[in-house]
mmCIF file of C-alpha atoms and ligand atoms in Angstrom:
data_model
loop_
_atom_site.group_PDB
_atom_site.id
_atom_site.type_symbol
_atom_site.label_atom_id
_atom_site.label_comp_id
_atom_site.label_asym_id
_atom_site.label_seq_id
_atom_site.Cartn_x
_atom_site.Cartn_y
_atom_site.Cartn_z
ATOM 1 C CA UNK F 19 0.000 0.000 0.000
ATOM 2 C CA UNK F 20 1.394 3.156 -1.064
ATOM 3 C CA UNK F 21 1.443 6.142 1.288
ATOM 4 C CA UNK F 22 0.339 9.668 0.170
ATOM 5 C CA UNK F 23 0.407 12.879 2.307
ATOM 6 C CA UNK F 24 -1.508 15.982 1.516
ATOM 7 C CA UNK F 25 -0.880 19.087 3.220
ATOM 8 C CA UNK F 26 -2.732 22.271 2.832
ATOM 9 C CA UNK F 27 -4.230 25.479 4.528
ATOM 10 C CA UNK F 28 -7.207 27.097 3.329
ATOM 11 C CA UNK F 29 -9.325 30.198 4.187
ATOM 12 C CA UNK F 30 -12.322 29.982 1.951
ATOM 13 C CA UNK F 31 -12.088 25.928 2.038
ATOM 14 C CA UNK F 32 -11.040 26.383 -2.167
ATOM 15 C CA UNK F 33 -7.864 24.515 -1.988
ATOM 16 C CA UNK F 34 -9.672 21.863 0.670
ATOM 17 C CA UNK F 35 -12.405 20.513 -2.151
ATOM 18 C CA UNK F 36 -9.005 20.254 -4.708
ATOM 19 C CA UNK F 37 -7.293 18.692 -2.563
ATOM 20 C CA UNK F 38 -10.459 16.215 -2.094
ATOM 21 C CA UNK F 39 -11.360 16.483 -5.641
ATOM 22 C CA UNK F 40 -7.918 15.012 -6.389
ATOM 23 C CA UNK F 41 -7.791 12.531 -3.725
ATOM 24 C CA UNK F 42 -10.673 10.852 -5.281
ATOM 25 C CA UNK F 43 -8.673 8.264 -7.802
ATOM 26 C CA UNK F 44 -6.765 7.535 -5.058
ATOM 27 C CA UNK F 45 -9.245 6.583 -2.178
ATOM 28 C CA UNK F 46 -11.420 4.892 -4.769
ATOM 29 C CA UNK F 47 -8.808 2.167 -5.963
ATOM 30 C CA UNK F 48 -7.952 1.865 -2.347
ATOM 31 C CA UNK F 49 -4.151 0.735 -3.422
ATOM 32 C CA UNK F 50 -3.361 4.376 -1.363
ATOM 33 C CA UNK F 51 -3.576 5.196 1.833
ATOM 34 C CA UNK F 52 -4.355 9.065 2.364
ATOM 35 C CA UNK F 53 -3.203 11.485 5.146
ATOM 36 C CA UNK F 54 -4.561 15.033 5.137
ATOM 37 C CA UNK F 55 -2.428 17.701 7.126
ATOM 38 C CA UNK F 56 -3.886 20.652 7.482
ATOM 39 C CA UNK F 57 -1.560 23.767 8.678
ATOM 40 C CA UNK F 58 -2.602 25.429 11.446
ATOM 41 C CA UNK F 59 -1.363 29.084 12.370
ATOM 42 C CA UNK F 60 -0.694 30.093 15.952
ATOM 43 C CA UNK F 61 -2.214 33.598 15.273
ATOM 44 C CA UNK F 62 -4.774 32.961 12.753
ATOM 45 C CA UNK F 63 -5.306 35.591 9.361
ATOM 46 C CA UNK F 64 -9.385 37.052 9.697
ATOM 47 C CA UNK F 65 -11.407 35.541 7.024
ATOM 48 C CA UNK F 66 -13.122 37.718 5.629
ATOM 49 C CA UNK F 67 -10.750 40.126 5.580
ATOM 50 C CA UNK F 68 -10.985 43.445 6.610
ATOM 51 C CA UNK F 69 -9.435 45.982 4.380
ATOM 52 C CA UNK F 70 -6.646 47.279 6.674
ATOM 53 C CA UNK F 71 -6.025 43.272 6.843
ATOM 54 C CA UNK F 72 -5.790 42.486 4.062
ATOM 55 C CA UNK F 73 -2.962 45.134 3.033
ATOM 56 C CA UNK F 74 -1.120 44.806 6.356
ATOM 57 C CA UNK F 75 -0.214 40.976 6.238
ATOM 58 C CA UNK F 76 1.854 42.315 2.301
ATOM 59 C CA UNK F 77 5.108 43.192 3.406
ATOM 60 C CA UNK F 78 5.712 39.914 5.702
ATOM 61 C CA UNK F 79 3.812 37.888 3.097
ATOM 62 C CA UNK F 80 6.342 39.246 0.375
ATOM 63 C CA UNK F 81 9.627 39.562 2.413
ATOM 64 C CA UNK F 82 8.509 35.592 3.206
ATOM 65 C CA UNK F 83 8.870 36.013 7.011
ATOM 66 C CA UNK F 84 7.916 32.951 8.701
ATOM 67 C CA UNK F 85 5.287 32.802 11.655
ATOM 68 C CA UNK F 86 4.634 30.214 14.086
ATOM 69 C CA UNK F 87 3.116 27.624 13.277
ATOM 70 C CA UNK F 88 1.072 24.131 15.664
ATOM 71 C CA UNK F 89 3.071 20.945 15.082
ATOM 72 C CA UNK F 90 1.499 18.468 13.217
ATOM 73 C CA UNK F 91 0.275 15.462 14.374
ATOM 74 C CA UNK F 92 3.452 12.823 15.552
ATOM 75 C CA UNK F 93 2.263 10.446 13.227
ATOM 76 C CA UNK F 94 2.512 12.289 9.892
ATOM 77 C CA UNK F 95 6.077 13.028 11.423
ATOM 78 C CA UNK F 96 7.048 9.296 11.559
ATOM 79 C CA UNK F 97 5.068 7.829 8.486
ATOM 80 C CA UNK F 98 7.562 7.256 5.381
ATOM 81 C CA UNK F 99 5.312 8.683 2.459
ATOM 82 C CA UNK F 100 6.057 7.437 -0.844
ATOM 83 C CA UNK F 101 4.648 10.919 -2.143
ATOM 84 C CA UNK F 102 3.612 14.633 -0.670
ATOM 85 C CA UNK F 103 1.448 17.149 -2.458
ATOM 86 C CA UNK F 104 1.571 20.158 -1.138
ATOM 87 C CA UNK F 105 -1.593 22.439 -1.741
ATOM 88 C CA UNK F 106 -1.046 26.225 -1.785
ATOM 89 C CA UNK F 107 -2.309 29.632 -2.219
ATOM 90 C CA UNK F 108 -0.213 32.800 -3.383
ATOM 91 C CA UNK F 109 -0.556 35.927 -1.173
ATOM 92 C CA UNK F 110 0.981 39.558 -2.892
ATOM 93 C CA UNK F 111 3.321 37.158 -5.585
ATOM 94 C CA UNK F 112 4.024 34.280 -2.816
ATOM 95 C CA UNK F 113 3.307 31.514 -0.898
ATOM 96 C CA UNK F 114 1.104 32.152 1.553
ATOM 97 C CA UNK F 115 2.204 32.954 5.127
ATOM 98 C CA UNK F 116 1.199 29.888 6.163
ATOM 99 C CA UNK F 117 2.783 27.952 4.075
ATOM 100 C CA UNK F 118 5.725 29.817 3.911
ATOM 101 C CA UNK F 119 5.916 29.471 7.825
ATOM 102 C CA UNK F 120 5.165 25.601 7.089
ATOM 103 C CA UNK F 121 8.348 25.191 4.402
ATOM 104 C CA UNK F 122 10.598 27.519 6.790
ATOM 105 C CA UNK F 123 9.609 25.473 10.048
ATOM 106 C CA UNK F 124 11.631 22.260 11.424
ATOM 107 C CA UNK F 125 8.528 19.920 10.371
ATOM 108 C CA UNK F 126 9.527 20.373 6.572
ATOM 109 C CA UNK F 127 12.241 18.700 6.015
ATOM 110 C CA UNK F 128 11.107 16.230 8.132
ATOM 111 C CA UNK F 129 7.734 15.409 5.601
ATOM 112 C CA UNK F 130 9.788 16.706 3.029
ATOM 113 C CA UNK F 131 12.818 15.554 3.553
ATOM 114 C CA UNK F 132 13.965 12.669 0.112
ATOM 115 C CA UNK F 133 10.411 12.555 -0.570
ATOM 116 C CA UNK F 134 8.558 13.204 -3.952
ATOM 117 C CA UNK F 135 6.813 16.357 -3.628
ATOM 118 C CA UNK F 136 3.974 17.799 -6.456
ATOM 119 C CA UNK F 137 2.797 21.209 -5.653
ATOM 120 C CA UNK F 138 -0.611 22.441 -6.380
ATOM 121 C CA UNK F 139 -1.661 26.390 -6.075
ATOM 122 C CA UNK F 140 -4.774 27.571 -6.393
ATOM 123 C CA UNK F 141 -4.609 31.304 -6.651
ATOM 124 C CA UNK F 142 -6.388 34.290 -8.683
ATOM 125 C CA UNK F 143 -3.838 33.734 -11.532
ATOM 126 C CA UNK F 144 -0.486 34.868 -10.715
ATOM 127 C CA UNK F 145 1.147 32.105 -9.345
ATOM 128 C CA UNK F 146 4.235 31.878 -11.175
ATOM 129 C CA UNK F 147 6.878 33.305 -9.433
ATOM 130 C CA UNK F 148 5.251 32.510 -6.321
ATOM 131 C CA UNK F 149 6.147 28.794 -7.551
ATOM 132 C CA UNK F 150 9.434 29.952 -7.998
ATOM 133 C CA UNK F 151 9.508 30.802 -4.528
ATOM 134 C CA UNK F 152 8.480 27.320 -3.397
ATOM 135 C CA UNK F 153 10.699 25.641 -5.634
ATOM 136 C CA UNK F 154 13.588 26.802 -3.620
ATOM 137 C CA UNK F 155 12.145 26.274 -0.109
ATOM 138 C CA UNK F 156 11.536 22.802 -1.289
ATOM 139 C CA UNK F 157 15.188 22.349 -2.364
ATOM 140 C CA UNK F 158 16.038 23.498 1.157
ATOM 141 C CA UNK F 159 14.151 20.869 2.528
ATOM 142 C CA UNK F 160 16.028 18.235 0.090
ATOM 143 C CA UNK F 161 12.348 17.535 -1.405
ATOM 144 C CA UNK F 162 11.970 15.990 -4.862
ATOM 145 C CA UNK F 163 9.234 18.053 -6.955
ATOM 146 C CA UNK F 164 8.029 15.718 -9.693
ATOM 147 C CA UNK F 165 4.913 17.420 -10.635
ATOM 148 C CA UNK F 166 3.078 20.786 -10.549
ATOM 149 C CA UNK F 167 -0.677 21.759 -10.795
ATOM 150 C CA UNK F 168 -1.700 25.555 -10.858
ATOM 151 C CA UNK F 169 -4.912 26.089 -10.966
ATOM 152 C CA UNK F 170 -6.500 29.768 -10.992
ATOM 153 C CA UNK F 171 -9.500 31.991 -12.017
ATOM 154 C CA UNK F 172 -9.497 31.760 -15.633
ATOM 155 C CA UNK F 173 -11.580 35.355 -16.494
ATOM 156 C CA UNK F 174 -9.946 38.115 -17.459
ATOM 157 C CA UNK F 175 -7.509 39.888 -15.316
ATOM 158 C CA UNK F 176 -9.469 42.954 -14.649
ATOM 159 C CA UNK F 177 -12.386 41.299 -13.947
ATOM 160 C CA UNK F 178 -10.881 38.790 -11.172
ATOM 161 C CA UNK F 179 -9.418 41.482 -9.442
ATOM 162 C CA UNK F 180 -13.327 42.728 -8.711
ATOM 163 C CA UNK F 181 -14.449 39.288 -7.420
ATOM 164 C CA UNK F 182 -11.668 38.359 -5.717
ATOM 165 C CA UNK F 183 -11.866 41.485 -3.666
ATOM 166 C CA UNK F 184 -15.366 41.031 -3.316
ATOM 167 C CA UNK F 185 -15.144 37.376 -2.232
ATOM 168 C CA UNK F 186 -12.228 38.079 0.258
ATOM 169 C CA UNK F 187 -14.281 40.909 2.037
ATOM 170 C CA UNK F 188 -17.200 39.512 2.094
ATOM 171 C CA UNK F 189 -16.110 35.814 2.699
ATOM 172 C CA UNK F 190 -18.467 34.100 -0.265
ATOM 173 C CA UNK F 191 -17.909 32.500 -3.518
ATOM 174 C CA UNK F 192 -20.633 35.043 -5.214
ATOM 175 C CA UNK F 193 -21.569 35.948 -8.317
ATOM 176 C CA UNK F 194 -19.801 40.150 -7.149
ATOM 177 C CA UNK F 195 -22.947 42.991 -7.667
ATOM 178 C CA UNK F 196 -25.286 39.492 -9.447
ATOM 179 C CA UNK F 197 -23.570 40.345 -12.375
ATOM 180 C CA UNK F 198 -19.852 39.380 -12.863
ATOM 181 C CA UNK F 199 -18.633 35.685 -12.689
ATOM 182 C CA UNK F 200 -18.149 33.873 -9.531
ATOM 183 C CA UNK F 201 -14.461 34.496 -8.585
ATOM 184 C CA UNK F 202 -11.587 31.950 -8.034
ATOM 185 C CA UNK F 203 -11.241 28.024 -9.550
ATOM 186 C CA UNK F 204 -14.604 27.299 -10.680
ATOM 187 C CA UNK F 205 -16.571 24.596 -9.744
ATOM 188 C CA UNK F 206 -16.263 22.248 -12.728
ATOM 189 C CA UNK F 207 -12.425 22.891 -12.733
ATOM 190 C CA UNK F 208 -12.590 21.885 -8.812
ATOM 191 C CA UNK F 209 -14.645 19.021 -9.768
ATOM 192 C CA UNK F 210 -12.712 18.076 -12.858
ATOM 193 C CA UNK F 211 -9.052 18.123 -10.486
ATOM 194 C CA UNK F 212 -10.188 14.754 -10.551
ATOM 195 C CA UNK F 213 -8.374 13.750 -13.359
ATOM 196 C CA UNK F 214 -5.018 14.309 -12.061
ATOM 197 C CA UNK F 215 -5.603 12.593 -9.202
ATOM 198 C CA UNK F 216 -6.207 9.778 -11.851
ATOM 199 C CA UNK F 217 -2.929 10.840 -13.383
ATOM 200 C CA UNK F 218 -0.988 10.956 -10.198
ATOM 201 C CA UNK F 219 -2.640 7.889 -9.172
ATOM 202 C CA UNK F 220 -1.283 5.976 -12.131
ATOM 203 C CA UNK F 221 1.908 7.159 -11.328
ATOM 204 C CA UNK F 222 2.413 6.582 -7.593
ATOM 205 C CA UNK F 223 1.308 3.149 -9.049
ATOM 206 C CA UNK F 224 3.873 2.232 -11.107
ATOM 207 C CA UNK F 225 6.353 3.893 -8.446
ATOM 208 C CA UNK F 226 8.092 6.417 -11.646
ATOM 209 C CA UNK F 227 7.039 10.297 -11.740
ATOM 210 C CA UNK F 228 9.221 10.727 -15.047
ATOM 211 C CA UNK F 229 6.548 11.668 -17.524
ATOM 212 C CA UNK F 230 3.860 12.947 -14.833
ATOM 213 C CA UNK F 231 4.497 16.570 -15.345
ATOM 214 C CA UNK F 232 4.355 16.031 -19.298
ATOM 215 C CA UNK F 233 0.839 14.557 -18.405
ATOM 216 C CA UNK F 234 -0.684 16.998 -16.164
ATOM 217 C CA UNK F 235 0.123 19.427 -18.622
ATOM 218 C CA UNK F 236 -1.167 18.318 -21.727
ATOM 219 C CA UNK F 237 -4.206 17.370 -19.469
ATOM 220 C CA UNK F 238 -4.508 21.032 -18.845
ATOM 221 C CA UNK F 239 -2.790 21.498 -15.252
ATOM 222 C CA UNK F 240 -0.365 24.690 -15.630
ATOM 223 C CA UNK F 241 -1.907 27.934 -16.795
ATOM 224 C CA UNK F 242 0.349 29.782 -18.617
ATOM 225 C CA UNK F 243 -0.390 33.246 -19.834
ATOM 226 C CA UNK F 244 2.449 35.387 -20.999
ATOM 227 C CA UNK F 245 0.865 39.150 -19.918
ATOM 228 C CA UNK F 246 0.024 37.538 -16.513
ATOM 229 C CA UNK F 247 4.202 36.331 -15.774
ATOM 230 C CA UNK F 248 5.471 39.519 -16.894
ATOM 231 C CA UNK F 249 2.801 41.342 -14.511
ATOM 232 C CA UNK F 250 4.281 39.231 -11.937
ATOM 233 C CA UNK F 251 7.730 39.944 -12.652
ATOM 234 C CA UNK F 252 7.424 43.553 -12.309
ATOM 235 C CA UNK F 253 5.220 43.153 -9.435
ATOM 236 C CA UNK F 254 8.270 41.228 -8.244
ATOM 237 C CA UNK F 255 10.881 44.149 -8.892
ATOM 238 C CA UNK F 256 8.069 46.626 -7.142
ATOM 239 C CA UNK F 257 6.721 44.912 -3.643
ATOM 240 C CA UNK F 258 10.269 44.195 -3.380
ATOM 241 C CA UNK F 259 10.908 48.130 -2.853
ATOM 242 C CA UNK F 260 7.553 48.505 -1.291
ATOM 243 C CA UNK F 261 8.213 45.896 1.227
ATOM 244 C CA UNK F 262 11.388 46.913 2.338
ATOM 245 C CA UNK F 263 10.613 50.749 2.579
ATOM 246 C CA UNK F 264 7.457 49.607 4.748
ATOM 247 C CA UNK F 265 9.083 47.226 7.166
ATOM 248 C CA UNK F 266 12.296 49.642 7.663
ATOM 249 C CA UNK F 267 9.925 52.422 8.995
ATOM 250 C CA UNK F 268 7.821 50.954 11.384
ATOM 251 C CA UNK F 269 6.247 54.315 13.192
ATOM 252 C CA UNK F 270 4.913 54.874 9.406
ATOM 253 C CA UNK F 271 3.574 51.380 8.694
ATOM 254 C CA UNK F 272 0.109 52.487 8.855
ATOM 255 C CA UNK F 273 0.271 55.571 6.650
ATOM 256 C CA UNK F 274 2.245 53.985 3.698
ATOM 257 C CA UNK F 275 -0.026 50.725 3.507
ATOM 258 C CA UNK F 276 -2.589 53.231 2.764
ATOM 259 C CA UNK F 277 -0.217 54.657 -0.095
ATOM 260 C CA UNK F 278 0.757 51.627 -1.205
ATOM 261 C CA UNK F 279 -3.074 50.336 -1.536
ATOM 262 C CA UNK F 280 -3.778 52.791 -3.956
ATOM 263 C CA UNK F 281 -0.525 52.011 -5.845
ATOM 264 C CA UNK F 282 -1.927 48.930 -6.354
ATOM 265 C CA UNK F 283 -5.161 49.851 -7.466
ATOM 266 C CA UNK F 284 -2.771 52.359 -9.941
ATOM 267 C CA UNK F 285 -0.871 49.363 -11.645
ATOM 268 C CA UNK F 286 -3.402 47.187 -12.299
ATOM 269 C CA UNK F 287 -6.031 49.843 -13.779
ATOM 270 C CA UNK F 288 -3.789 51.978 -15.628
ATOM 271 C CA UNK F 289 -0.599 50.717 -15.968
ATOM 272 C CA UNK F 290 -1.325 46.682 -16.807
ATOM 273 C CA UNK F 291 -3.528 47.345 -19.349
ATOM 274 C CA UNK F 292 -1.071 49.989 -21.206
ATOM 275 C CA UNK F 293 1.863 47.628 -20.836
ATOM 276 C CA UNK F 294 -0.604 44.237 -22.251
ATOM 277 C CA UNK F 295 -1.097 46.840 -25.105
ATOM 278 C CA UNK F 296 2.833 46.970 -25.877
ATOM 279 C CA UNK F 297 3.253 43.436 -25.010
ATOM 280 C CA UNK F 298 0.648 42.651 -26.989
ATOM 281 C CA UNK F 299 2.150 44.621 -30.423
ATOM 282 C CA UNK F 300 5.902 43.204 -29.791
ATOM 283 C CA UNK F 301 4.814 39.350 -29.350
ATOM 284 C CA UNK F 302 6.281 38.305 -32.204
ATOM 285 C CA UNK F 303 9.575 39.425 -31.617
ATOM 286 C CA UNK F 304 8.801 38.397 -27.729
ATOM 287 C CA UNK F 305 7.706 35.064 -28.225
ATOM 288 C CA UNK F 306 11.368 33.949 -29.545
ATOM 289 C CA UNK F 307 13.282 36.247 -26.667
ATOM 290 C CA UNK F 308 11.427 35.312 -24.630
ATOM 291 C CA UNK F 309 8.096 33.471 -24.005
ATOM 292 C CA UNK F 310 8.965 30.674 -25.943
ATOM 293 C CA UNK F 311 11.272 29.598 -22.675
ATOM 294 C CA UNK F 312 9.342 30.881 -20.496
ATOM 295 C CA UNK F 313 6.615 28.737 -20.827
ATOM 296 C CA UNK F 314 8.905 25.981 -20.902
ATOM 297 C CA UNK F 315 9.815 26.529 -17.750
ATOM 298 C CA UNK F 316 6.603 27.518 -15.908
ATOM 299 C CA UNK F 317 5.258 24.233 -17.875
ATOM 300 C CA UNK F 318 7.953 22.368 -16.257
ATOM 301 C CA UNK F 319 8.907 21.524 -12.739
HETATM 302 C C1 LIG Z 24 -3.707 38.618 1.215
HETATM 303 C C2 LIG Z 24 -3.973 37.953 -0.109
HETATM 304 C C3 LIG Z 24 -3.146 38.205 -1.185
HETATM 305 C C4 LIG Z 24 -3.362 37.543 -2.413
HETATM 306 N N1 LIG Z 24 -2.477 37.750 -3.438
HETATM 307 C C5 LIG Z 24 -2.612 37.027 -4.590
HETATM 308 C C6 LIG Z 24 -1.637 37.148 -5.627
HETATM 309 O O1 LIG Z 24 -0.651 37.877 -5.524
HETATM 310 N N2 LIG Z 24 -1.805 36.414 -6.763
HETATM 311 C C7 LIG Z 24 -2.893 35.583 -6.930
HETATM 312 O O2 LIG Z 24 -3.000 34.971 -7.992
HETATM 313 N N3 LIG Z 24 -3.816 35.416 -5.933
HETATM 314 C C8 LIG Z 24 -3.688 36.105 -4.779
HETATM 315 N N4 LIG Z 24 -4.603 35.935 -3.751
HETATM 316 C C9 LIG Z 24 -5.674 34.902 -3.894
HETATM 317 C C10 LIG Z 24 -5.233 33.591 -3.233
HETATM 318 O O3 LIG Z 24 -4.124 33.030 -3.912
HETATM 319 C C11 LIG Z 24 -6.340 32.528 -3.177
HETATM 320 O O4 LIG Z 24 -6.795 32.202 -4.442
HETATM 321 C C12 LIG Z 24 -7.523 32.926 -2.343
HETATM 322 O O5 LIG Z 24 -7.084 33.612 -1.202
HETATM 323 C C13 LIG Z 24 -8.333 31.705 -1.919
HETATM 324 O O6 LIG Z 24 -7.517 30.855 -1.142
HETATM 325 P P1 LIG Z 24 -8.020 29.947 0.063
HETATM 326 O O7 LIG Z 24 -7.923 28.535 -0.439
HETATM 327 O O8 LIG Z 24 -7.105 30.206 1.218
HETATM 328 O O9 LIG Z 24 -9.415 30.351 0.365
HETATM 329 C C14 LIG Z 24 -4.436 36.624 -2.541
HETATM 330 C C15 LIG Z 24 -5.287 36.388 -1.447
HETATM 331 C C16 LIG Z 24 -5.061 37.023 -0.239
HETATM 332 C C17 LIG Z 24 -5.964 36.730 0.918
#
């Protein structure tokens, strides 16, 4: 019987029903036995969030600052699992804080530790650096990643922004103002996760991972827009100065969250949409610089 870990942390409960929705395969052909780990914070993020929330947890979320975190239970300590899939969310361009204080604490490597890991985000849609960021945490922790799922909101950029916001503040999975699309992974994609746990399944079967990512992704696992990882890279190059400028004056925290709320509100209203404009004229040229690799990679593990 082959042993299979998942560990997540969820607000809304999203990247629980994934995680179950995958799972399925796997409990159903009963060759599998299933652990679920849940993380648990020591002090616990509001959900909904407030406003003033919401933009104060950005600069530890994006300078990755651990916090503390319960211990899991002794057993999923001891058990050898022949696999790990770690379930995540990205908050400001990263893991979570959760999960980052999860990869950064001394239970990692001990899960982690020589295992096979696949990671599986479920975020608004820019989760690609993010999995940058957990690629390296998981090398830290001498985990094997063998396979990677990112699953997000797939309307348009402007319009997820809305009913994200509106599902965060208001803490349901509604159709924002009864008129735009219900925000996050929807339901049938949830639902439908169901095939890579058949995927997975087949693998952890045969005991080889070698062509699982190659799978998942022609299955439809990794989505890879071009506009949406150059967003994140500036982002990147930007919460990085943000960030630091925040956390280095701490009698001004509260003042320049405010600022740097409505600098955020700034680059994705005017400034994303001028620079998918010039993206959108120089993708030919782009596509060989640039994109054509890039997708490689964010396709890859
Ligand atoms: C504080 C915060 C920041 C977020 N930042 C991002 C982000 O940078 N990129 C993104 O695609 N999604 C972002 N999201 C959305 C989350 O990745 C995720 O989809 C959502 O919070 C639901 O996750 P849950 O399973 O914890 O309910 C953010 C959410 C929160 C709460």
């Amino acid at each position: 019987m082959k042993k299979v870990l998942f560990i997540y942390f969820s607000q809304s409960g999203q990247l629980e029903e994934i995680a179950q929705a995958i799972a399925k395969p796997m409990i159903a052909d009963q060759k599998a036995e299933i652990d679920f780990y849940e993380i648990k914070m020591v002090h616990q993020f509001p959900f909904p969030w407030t406003a003033d929330a919401f933009f104060n947890a950005f600069p530890e979320s994006f300078q990755q600052i651990p916090e503390e975190i319960h211990p899991p239970a002794p057993h999923i300590l001891q058990t050898n699992y022949d696999l790990v899939v770690l379930y995540y969310q990205v908050w400001y361009l990263t893991p979570s804080i959760p999960i980052n204080s999860f990869l950064k604490s001394e239970y990692a490597e001990k899960i982690l530790g020589n295992r096979s890991v696949i990671t599986v985000s479920g975020s608004r849609n820019m989760w690609a650096l993010a999995q940058d960021k957990v690629k390296v945490l998981l090398q830290k922790n001498n985990a094997t990643l063998v396979g990677n799922i990112a699953l997000t909101d797939r309307h348009h950029n402007l319009i997820s922004v809305i009913t994200i916001v509106d599902w965060m503040f208001s803490g349901k999975k509604r159709k924002a103002y009864g008129i735009f699309p219900k925000p996050g992974v929807s339901d049938a994609e949830i639902k439908g996760a169901t095939k890579y746990g058949d995927i997975i399944a087949r693998h952890l079967g045969i005991g080889n991972f070698a062509s699982l990512q190659q799978e998942l992704v022609k299955s439809g696992a990794v989505d890879y827009r071009f506009f949406l990882v150059s967003m994140d890279q500036k982002g990147n190059r930007m919460f990085k100065i943000w960030s630091s400028i925040i956390l280095k004056n701490k009698t001004k925290r509260k003042r320049l969250l405010v600022v740097f709320k409505y600098y955020v509100v700034f680059a994705i209203y005017v400034v994303s949409p001028l620079v998918y404009l010039v993206e959108l004229l120089l993708y030919p040229f782009l596509y060989f610089l640039k994109y054509k690799k890039e997708r490689q990679h964010y396709e890859g593990i």
